[in-house]
Coordinates of C-alpha atoms in Angstrom, one line a residue:
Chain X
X1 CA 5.4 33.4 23.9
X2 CA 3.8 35.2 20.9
X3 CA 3.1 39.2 21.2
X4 CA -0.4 39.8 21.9
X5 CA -2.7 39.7 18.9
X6 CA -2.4 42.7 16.7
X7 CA -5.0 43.4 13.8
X8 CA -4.4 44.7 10.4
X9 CA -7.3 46.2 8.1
X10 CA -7.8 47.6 5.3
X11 CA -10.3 50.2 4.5
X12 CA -10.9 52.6 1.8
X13 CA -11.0 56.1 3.4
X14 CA -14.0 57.4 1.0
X15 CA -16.7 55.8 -1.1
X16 CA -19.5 56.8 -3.0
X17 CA -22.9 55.8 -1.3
X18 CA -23.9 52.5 -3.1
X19 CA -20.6 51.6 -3.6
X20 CA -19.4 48.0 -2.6
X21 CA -16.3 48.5 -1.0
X22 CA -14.1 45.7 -0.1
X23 CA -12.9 45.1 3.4
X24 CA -9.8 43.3 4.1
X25 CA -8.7 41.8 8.2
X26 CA -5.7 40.0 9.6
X27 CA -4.7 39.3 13.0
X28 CA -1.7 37.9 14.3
X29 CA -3.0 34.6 16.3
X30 CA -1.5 30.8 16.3
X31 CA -5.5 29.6 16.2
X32 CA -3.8 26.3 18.3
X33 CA -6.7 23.8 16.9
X34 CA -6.4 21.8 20.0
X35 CA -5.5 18.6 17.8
X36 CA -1.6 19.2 17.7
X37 CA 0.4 17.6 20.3
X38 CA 3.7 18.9 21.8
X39 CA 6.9 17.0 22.1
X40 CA 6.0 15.1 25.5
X41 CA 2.4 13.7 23.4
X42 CA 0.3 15.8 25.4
X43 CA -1.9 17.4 23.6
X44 CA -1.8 21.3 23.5
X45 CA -5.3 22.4 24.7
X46 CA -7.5 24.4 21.6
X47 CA -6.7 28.3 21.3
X48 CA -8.4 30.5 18.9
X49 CA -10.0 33.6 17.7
X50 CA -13.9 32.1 17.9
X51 CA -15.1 35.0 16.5
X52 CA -14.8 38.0 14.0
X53 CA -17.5 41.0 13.5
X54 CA -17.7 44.2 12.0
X55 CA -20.1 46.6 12.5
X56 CA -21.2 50.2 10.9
X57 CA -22.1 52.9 12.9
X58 CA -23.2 50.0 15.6
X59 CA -24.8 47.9 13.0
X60 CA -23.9 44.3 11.9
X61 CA -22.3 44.1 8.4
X62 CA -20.9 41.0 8.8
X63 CA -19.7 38.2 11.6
X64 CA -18.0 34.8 11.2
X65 CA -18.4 32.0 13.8
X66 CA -14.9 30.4 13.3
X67 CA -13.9 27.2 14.1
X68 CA -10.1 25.7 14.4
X69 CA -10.0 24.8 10.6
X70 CA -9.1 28.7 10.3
X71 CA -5.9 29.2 9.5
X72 CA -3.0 31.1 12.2
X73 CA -3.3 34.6 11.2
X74 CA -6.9 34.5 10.2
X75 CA -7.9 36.5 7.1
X76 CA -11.5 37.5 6.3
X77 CA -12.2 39.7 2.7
X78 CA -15.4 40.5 2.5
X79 CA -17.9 44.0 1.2
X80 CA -20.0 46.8 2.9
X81 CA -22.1 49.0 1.0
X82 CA -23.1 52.3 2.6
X83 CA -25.5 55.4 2.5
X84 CA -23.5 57.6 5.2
X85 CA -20.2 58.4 6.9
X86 CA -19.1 56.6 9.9
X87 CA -17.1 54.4 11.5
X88 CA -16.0 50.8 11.4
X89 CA -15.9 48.4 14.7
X90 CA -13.9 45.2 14.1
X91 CA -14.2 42.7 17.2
X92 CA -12.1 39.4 16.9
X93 CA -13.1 37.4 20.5
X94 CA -10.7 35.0 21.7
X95 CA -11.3 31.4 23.4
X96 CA -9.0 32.7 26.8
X97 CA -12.4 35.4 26.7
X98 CA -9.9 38.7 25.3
X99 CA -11.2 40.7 23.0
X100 CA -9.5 42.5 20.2
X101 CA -11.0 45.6 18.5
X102 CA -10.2 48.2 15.9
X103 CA -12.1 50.8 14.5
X104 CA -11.6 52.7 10.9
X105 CA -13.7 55.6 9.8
X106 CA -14.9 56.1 6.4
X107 CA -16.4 58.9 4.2
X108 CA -19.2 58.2 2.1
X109 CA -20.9 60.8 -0.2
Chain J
X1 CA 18.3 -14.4 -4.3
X2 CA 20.0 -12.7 -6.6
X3 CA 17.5 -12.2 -9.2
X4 CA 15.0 -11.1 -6.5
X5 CA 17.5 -8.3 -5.8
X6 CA 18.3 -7.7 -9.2
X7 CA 14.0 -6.9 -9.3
X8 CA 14.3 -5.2 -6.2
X9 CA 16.8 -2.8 -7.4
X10 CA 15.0 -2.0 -10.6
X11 CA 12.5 -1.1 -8.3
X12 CA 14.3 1.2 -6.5
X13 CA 15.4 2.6 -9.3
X14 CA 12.2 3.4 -11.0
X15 CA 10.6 4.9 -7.9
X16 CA 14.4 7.3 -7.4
X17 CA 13.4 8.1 -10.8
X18 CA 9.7 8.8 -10.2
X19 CA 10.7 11.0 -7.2
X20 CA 11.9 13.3 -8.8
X21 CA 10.6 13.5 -12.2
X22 CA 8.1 15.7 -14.5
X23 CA 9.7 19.5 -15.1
X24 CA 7.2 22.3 -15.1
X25 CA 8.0 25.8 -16.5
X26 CA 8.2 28.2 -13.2
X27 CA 5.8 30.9 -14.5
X28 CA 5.9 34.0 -17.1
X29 CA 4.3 36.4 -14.5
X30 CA 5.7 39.6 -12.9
X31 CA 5.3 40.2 -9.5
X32 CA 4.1 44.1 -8.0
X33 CA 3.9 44.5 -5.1
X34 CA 2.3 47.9 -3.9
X35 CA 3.7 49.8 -7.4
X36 CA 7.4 48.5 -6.8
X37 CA 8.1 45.9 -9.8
X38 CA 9.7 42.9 -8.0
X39 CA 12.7 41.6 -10.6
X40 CA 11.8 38.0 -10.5
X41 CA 14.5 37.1 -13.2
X42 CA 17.6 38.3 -13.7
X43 CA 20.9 37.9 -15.7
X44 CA 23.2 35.5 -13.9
X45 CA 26.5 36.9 -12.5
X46 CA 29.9 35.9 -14.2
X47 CA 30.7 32.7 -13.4
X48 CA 27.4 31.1 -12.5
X49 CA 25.8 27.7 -13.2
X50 CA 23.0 29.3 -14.9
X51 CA 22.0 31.6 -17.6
X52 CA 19.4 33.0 -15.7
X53 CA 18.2 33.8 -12.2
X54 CA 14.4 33.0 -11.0
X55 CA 12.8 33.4 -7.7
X56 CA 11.2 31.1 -6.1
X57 CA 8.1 33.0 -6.4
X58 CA 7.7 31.8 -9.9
X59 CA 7.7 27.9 -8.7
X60 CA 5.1 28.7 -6.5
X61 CA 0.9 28.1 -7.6
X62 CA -1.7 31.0 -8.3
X63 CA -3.0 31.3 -4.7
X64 CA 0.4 31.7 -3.0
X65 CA 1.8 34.0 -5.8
X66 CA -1.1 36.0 -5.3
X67 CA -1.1 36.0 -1.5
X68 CA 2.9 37.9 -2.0
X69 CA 1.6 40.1 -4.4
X70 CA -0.6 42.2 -2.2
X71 CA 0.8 43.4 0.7
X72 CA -2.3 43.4 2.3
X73 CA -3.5 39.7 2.4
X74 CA 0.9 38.7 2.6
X75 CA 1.0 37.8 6.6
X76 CA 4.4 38.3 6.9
X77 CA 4.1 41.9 7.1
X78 CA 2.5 41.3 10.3
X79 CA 6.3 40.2 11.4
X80 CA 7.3 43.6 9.9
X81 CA 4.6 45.8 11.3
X82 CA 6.0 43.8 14.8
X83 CA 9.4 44.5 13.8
X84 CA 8.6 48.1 13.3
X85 CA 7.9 48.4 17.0
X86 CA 11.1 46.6 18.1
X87 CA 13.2 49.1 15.9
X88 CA 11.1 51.7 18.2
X89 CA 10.8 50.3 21.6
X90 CA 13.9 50.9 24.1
X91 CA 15.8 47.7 25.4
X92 CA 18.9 47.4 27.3
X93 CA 21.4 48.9 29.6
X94 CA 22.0 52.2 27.7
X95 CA 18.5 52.6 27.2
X96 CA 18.5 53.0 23.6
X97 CA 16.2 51.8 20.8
X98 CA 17.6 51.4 17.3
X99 CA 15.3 54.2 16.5
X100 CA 18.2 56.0 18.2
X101 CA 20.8 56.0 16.6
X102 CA 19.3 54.3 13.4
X103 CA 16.7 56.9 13.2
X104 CA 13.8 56.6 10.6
X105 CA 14.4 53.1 9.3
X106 CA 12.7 53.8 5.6
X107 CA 15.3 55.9 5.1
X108 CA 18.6 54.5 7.3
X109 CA 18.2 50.5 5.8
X110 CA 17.1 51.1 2.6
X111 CA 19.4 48.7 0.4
X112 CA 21.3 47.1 3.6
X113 CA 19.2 43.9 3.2
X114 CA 19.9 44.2 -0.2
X115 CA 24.2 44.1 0.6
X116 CA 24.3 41.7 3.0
X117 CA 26.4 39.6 4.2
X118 CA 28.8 42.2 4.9
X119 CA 32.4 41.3 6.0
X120 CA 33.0 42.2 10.0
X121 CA 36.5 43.1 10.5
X122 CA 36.4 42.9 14.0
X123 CA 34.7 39.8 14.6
X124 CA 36.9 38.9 11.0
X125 CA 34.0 36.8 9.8
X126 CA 30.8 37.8 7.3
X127 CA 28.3 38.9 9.6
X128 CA 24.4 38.6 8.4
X129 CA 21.4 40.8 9.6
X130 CA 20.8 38.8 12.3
X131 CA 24.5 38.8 13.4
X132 CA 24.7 42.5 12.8
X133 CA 21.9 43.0 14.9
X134 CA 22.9 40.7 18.0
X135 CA 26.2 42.7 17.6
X136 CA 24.5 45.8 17.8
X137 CA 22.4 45.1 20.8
X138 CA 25.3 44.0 22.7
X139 CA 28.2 46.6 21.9
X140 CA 25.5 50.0 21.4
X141 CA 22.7 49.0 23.5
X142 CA 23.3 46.8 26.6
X143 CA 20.7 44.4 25.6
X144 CA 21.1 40.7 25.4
X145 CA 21.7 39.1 21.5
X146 CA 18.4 37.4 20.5
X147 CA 18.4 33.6 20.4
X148 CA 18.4 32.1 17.2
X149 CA 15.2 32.5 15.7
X150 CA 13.7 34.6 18.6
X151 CA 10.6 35.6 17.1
X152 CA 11.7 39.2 17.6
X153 CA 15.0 38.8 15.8
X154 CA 13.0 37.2 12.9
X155 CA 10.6 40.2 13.1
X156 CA 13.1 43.0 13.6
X157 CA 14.8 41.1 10.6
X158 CA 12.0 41.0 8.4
X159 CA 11.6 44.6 9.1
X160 CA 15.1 45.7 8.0
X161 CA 14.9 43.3 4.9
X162 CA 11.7 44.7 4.2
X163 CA 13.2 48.5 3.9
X164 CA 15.0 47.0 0.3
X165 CA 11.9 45.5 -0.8
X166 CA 12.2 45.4 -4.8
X167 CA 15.9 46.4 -4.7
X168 CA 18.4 43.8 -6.3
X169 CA 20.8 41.7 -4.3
X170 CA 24.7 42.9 -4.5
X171 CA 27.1 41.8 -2.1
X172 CA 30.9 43.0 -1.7
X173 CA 32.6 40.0 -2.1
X174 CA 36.0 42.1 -2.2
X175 CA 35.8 43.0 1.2
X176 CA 38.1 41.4 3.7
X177 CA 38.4 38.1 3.5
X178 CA 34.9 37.3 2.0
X179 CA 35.8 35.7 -1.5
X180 CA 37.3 32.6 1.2
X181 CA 34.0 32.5 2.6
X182 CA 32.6 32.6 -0.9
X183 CA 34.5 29.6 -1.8
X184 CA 34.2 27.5 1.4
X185 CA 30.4 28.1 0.8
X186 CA 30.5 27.0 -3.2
X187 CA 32.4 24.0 -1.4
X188 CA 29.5 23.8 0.8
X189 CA 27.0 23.5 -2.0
X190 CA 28.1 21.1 -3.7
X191 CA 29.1 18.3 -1.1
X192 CA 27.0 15.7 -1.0
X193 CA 25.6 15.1 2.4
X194 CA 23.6 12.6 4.5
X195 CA 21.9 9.2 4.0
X196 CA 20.4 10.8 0.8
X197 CA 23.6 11.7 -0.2
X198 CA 21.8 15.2 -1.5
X199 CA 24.0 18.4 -1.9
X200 CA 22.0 21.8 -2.3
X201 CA 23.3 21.5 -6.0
X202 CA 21.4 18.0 -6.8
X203 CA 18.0 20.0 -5.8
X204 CA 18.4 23.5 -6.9
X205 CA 20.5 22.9 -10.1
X206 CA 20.7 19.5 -11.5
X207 CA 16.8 19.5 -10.1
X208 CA 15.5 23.1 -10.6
X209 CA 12.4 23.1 -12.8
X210 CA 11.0 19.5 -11.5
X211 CA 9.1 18.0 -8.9
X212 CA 10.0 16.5 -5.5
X213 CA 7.1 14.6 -4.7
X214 CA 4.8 17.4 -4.8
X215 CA 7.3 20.6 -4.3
X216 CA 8.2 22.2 -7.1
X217 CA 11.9 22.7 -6.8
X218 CA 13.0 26.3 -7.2
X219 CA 16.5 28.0 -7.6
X220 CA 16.8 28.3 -4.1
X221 CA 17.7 31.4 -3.6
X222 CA 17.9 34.0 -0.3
X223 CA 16.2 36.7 -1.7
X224 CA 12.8 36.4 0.1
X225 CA 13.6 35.6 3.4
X226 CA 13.1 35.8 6.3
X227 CA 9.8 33.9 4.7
X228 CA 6.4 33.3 5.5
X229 CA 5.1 30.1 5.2
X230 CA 1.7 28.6 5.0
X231 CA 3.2 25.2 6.5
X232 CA 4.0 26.8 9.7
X233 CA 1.9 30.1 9.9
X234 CA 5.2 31.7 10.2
X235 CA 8.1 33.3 9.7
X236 CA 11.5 31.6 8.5
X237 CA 14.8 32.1 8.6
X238 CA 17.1 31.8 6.3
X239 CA 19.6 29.1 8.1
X240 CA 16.2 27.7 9.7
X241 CA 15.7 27.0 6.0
X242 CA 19.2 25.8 5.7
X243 CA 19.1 23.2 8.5
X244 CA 15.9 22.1 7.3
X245 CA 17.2 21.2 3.7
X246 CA 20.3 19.6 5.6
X247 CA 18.2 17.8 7.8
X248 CA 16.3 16.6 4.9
X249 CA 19.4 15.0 3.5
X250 CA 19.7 13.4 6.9
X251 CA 22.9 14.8 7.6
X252 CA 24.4 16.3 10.7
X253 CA 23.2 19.7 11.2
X254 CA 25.4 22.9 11.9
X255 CA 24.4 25.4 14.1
X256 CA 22.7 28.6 12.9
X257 CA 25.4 31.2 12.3
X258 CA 28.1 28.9 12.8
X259 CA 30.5 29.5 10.0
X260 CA 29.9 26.5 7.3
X261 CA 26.1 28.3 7.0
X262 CA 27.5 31.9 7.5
X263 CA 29.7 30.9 4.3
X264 CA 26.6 28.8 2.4
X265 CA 24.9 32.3 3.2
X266 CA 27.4 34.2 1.5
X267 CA 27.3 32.2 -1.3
X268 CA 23.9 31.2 -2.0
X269 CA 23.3 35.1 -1.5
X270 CA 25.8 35.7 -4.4
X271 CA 23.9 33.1 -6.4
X272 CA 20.2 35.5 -6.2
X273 CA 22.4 38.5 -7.6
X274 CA 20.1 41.0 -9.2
X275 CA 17.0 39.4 -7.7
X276 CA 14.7 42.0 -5.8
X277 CA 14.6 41.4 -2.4
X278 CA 11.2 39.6 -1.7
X279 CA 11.1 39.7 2.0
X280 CA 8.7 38.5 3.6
X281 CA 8.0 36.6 0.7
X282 CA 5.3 33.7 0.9
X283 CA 5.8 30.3 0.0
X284 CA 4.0 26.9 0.4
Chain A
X1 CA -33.1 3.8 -3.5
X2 CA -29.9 4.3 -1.4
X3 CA -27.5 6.9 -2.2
X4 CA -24.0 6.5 -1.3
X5 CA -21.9 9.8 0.0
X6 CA -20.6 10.1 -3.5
X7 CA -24.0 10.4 -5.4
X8 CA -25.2 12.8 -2.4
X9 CA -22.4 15.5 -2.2
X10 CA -22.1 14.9 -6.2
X11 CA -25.2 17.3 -5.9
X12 CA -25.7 17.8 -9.6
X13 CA -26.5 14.1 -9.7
X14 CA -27.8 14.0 -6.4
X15 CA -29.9 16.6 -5.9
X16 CA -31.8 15.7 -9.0
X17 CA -32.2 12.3 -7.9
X18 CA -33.5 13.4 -4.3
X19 CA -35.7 15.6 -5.5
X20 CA -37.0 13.2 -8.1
X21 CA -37.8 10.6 -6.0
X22 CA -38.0 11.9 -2.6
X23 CA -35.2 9.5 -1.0
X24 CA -34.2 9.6 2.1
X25 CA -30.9 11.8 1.8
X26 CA -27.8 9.8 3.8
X27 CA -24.4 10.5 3.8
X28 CA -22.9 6.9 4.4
X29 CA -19.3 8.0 5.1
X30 CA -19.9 11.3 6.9
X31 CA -22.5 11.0 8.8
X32 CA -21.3 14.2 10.8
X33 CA -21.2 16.6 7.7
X34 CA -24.5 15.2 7.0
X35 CA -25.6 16.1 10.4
X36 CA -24.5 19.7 10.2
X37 CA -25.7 20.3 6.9
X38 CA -29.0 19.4 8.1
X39 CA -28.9 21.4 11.3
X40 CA -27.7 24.2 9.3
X41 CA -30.3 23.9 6.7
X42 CA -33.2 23.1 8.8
X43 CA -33.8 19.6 7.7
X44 CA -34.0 21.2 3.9
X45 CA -32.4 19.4 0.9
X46 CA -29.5 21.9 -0.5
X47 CA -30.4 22.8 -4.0
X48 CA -27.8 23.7 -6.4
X49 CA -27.2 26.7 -8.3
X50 CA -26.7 30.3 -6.6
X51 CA -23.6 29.8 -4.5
X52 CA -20.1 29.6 -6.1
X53 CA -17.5 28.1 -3.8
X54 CA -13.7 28.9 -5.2
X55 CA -10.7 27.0 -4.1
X56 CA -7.2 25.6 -5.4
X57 CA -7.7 22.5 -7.4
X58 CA -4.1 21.8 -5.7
X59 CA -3.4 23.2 -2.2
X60 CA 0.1 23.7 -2.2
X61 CA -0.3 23.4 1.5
X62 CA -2.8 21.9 3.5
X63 CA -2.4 24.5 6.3
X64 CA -3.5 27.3 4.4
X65 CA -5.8 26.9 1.7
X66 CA -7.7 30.1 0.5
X67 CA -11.0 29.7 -0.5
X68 CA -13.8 32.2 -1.5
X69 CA -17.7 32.2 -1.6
X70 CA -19.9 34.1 -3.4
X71 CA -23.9 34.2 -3.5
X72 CA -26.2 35.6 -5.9
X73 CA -29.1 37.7 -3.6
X74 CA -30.1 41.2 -4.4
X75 CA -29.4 41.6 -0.5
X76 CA -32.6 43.4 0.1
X77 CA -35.5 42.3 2.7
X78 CA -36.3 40.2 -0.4
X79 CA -33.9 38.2 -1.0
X80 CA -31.7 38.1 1.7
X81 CA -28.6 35.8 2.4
X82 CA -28.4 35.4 6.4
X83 CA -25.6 32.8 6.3
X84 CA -23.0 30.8 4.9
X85 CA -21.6 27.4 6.7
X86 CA -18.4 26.1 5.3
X87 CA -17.3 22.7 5.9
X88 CA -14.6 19.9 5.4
X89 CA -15.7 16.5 5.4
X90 CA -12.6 14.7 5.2
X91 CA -11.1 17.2 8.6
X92 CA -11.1 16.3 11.9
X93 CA -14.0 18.3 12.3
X94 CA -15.3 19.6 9.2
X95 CA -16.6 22.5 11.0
X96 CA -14.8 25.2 9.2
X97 CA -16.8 28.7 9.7
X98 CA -20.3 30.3 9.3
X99 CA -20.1 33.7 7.6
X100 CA -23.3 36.4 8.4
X101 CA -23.9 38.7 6.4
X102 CA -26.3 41.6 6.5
X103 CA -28.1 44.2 3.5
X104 CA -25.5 46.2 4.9
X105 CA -22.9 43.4 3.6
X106 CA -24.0 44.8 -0.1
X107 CA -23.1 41.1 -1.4
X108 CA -23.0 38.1 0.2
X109 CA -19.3 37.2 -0.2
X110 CA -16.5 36.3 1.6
X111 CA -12.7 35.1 1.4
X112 CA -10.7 33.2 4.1
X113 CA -8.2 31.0 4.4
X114 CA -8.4 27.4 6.0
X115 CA -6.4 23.9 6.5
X116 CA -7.0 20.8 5.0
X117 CA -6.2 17.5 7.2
X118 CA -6.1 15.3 3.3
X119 CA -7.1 15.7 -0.1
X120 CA -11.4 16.2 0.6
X121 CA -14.4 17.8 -0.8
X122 CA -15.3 21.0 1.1
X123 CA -18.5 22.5 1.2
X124 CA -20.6 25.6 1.2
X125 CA -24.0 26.0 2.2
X126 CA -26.1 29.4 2.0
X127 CA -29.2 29.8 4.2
X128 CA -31.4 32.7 2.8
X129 CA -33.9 34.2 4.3
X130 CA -37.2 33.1 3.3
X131 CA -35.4 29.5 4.3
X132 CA -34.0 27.7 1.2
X133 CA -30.4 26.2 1.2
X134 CA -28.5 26.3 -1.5
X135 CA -24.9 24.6 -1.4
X136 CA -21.5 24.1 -3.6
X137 CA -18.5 21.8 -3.4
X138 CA -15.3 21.9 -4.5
X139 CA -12.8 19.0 -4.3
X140 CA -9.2 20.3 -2.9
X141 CA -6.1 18.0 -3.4
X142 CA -3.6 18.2 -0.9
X143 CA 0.4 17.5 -1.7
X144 CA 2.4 16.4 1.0
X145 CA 5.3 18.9 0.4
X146 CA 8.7 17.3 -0.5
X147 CA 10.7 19.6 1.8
X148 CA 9.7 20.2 5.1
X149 CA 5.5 19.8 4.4

């Protein structure tokens, strides 16, 4: 049994305000695409994150509906640009109805 | 009859030929991975098949190299980031961790993934990470050895591996008895095995450089593993790797650890010397 | 005029020609692609131009293939992109993921990584806000590994 889901991100801690800052995310999940079979034919039943967000300060920045073409481990890249300091939410749902979350703060002047 | 056979055999032996055919350069990059410049060639050891050493890395395309280069987007340092809280969590009888007696494992491992194998006097056999660490948890901590390729041994693995990252691979081959196992596992290497009648040597030397249906056949060499690959979405082993190759050459397998891999280890090891250690490196 | 799958996710081509004459846009061979694209894009043609899909010519493998978009918007009330839908035609569902992004996104551009079944076309399509589609395609080969793949 794999260890529960664990999130890597990658934040810068400052910025300037206007400044696109890249935002990196990785979490440890098999995403099972429910297509796979195991070694009796029966077909492992479909297992993934369904979802990734972050939000700033409680506002959306950006979301992804995913879908079991993601790849295990699913990695998302993606930019913010910000006018004040606050904090990062990162919410990755999962299909079994967990929820994983992580939250970075940030400086922006 | 016979001049159908005659046709069927040229056959053969054009598509034997086409199988493994066109050579591509591995490529003139280097590899830096969070400031620490990776040595992704190096001078071959006396006595060596080749002039020069190459990691696999260089075999690989853009996306993947790119994906080891930053440490960030490389997966398998989720397996070390999990390793990191094995070395830290408690297990076992005695109720130590390997944070006890190990301490701060940035500073304790550094350059023990880069020196093993290691020859074991008491068990009078080269013992590898994994070995040491079974060896460990039974004898020092009261814990049961991991099954091969536990996903914790692979991730406490990576994690000690990961403490040499950049440094080059030297093992002790004058310690006890391990120049035997170094021969046994040259011997090894170049026996041909299984319905393909492949040994290690007819990929990764007569082959190195050219393709294998799609793959692009590397050195093989030990320095990046335990590895993470984009075919499984996971970390693997180094005799994980081994069996695979073997079964490949649809030959009998041995068993992990067993001592004909334990002395391919030793010497495929010998044959990265000077290479970084990768691990986790990323490959296809 | 009928278009054939090849003429109609050839976009350069096949845009020009829809737009030209105003034929019914079909996608003989994928009917479900078709289907989402249209969902996605409200019933809207895709135009070209705006959205830059990057991905490996050559996947070394299938299982994890990353791939990048990127869409020109000033990403102000404006000219706003609200979403991105990537898909693979030739998968066993070519959903793949929809990306939204926000003004507070600063750019509308993301990187993931995502399997391929078979060598196929995959596809971007960006939704902005005052409604017009604009999509990409990229054609990824997939080996089949020689060791293990």
């Amino acid at each position: 049994m794999a260890a529960k889901p664990k999130p890597r991100i990658k934040v810068p801690k400052e910025a300037k305000i206007g400044e696109l800052v890249t935002i990196k995310t990785l979490i440890s999940h098999e995403m099972e695409s429910g297509q796979r079979k195991d070694k009796e034919g029966n077909l492992i039943p479909r297992k993934i994150i369904n979802k990734f967000a972050c939000d700033f300060n409680g506002a959306p920045v950006f979301s992804c509906d995913i879908d079991p073409a993601i790849s295990a481990n699913p990695y998302f890249e993606f930019s913010a640009k910000l006018t004040e300091s606050g904090a990062f939410t990162f919410t990755w749902t999962d299909d079994d109805g967990s929820v994983y979350t992580d939250e970075q703060k940030i400086t922006v002047s | 009859m016979k001049k159908l056979s005659v046709v069927l055999l040229a056959c053969v032996s054009v598509i034997s030929a086409a199988a493994v055919s066109a050579y591509a350069d591995p490529v003139d990059e280097k590899l830096i991975i969070d400031d620490t410049e990776i040595v992704t060639r190096a001078k071959a050891p006396e006595g060596h098949p080749f002039d020069e050493l190459l990691s696999g890395w260089l075999f690989r395309e853009a996306e993947t190299r790119a994906t080891q280069a930053d440490s960030f987007a490389n997966p398998g340092m989720l397996s070390v980031e999990r390793g990191e809280e094995i070395w830290n969590t408690v297990d076992g009888s005695m109720g130590k961790s390997c944070a006890s007696c190990h301490n701060d494992a940035s500073e304790t491992m550094k350059g023990v993934g880069a020196h093993f194998p290691k020859w074991d006097a008491k068990a009078k056999k080269p013992f590898n990470i994994e070995l040491k660490i079974n060896d460990c948890r039974t004898e020092n901590m009261g814990a049961e050895p991991y099954k091969f390729d536990d996903e914790d041994q692979k991730a406490l693995t990576t994690y000690i591996k990961h403490q040499s990252l950049g440094m080059p691979l030297q093992i002790d081959l004058a310690q006890g008895e391990m120049q035997s196992w170094w021969d046994k596992g040259k011997e090894l290497y170049y026996t041909r095995t299984g319905q393909l009648d492949f040994s290690c040597a007819s990929c990764h030397e007569k082959s190195m450089g050219k393709f294998i249906r799609a793959d692009h056949l590397s050195q093989g060499q030990a320095n990046g593993f335990p590895t993470y690959r984009f075919n499984t979405g996971g970390m693997v082993s180094l005799h994980n790797r081994f069996r695979g190759c073997i079964r490949d050459t649809r030959a009998e397998v041995p068993k992990a650890f067993s001592d004909e891999l334990m002395a391919l280890e030793v010497y495929v090891t010998w044959r990265g010397t000077g290479l970084s250690v990768e691990t986790p490196s990323v490959r296809q | 005029m009928k278009m054939n799958r090849r003429q109609v996710l050839g976009l350069t081509a096949g845009i020009a020609l829809v737009s030209a004459t105003g034929t019914r846009f079909a996608f003989a061979d994928a009917p479900a692609t078709e289907k989402m694209i249209m969902d996605f894009a409200g019933g809207k043609m895709p135009a070209t131009g705006k959205i830059t899909l990057t991905a490996p010519e050559i996947a070394e493998n299938g299982n994890t293939v990353p791939i990048s978009v990127a869409v020109e918007s000033a990403m102000t009330d404006g000219d706003m992109v609200q979403s991105v839908l990537i898909l693979a035609e030739g998968n066993p569902n070519p959903d793949v993921a929809t990306f939204h992004f926000t003004a507070l996104s600063g750019t509308a551009a993301a990187t993931t990584r995502m399997r391929l079944a078979k060598t196929q076309n995959v596809i971007a399509i960006a939704k902005m806000a005052d409604g017009s589609v604009f999509m990409d395609k990229k054609e990824v080969k997939v080996t089949i590994g020689g060791c293990g793949g």
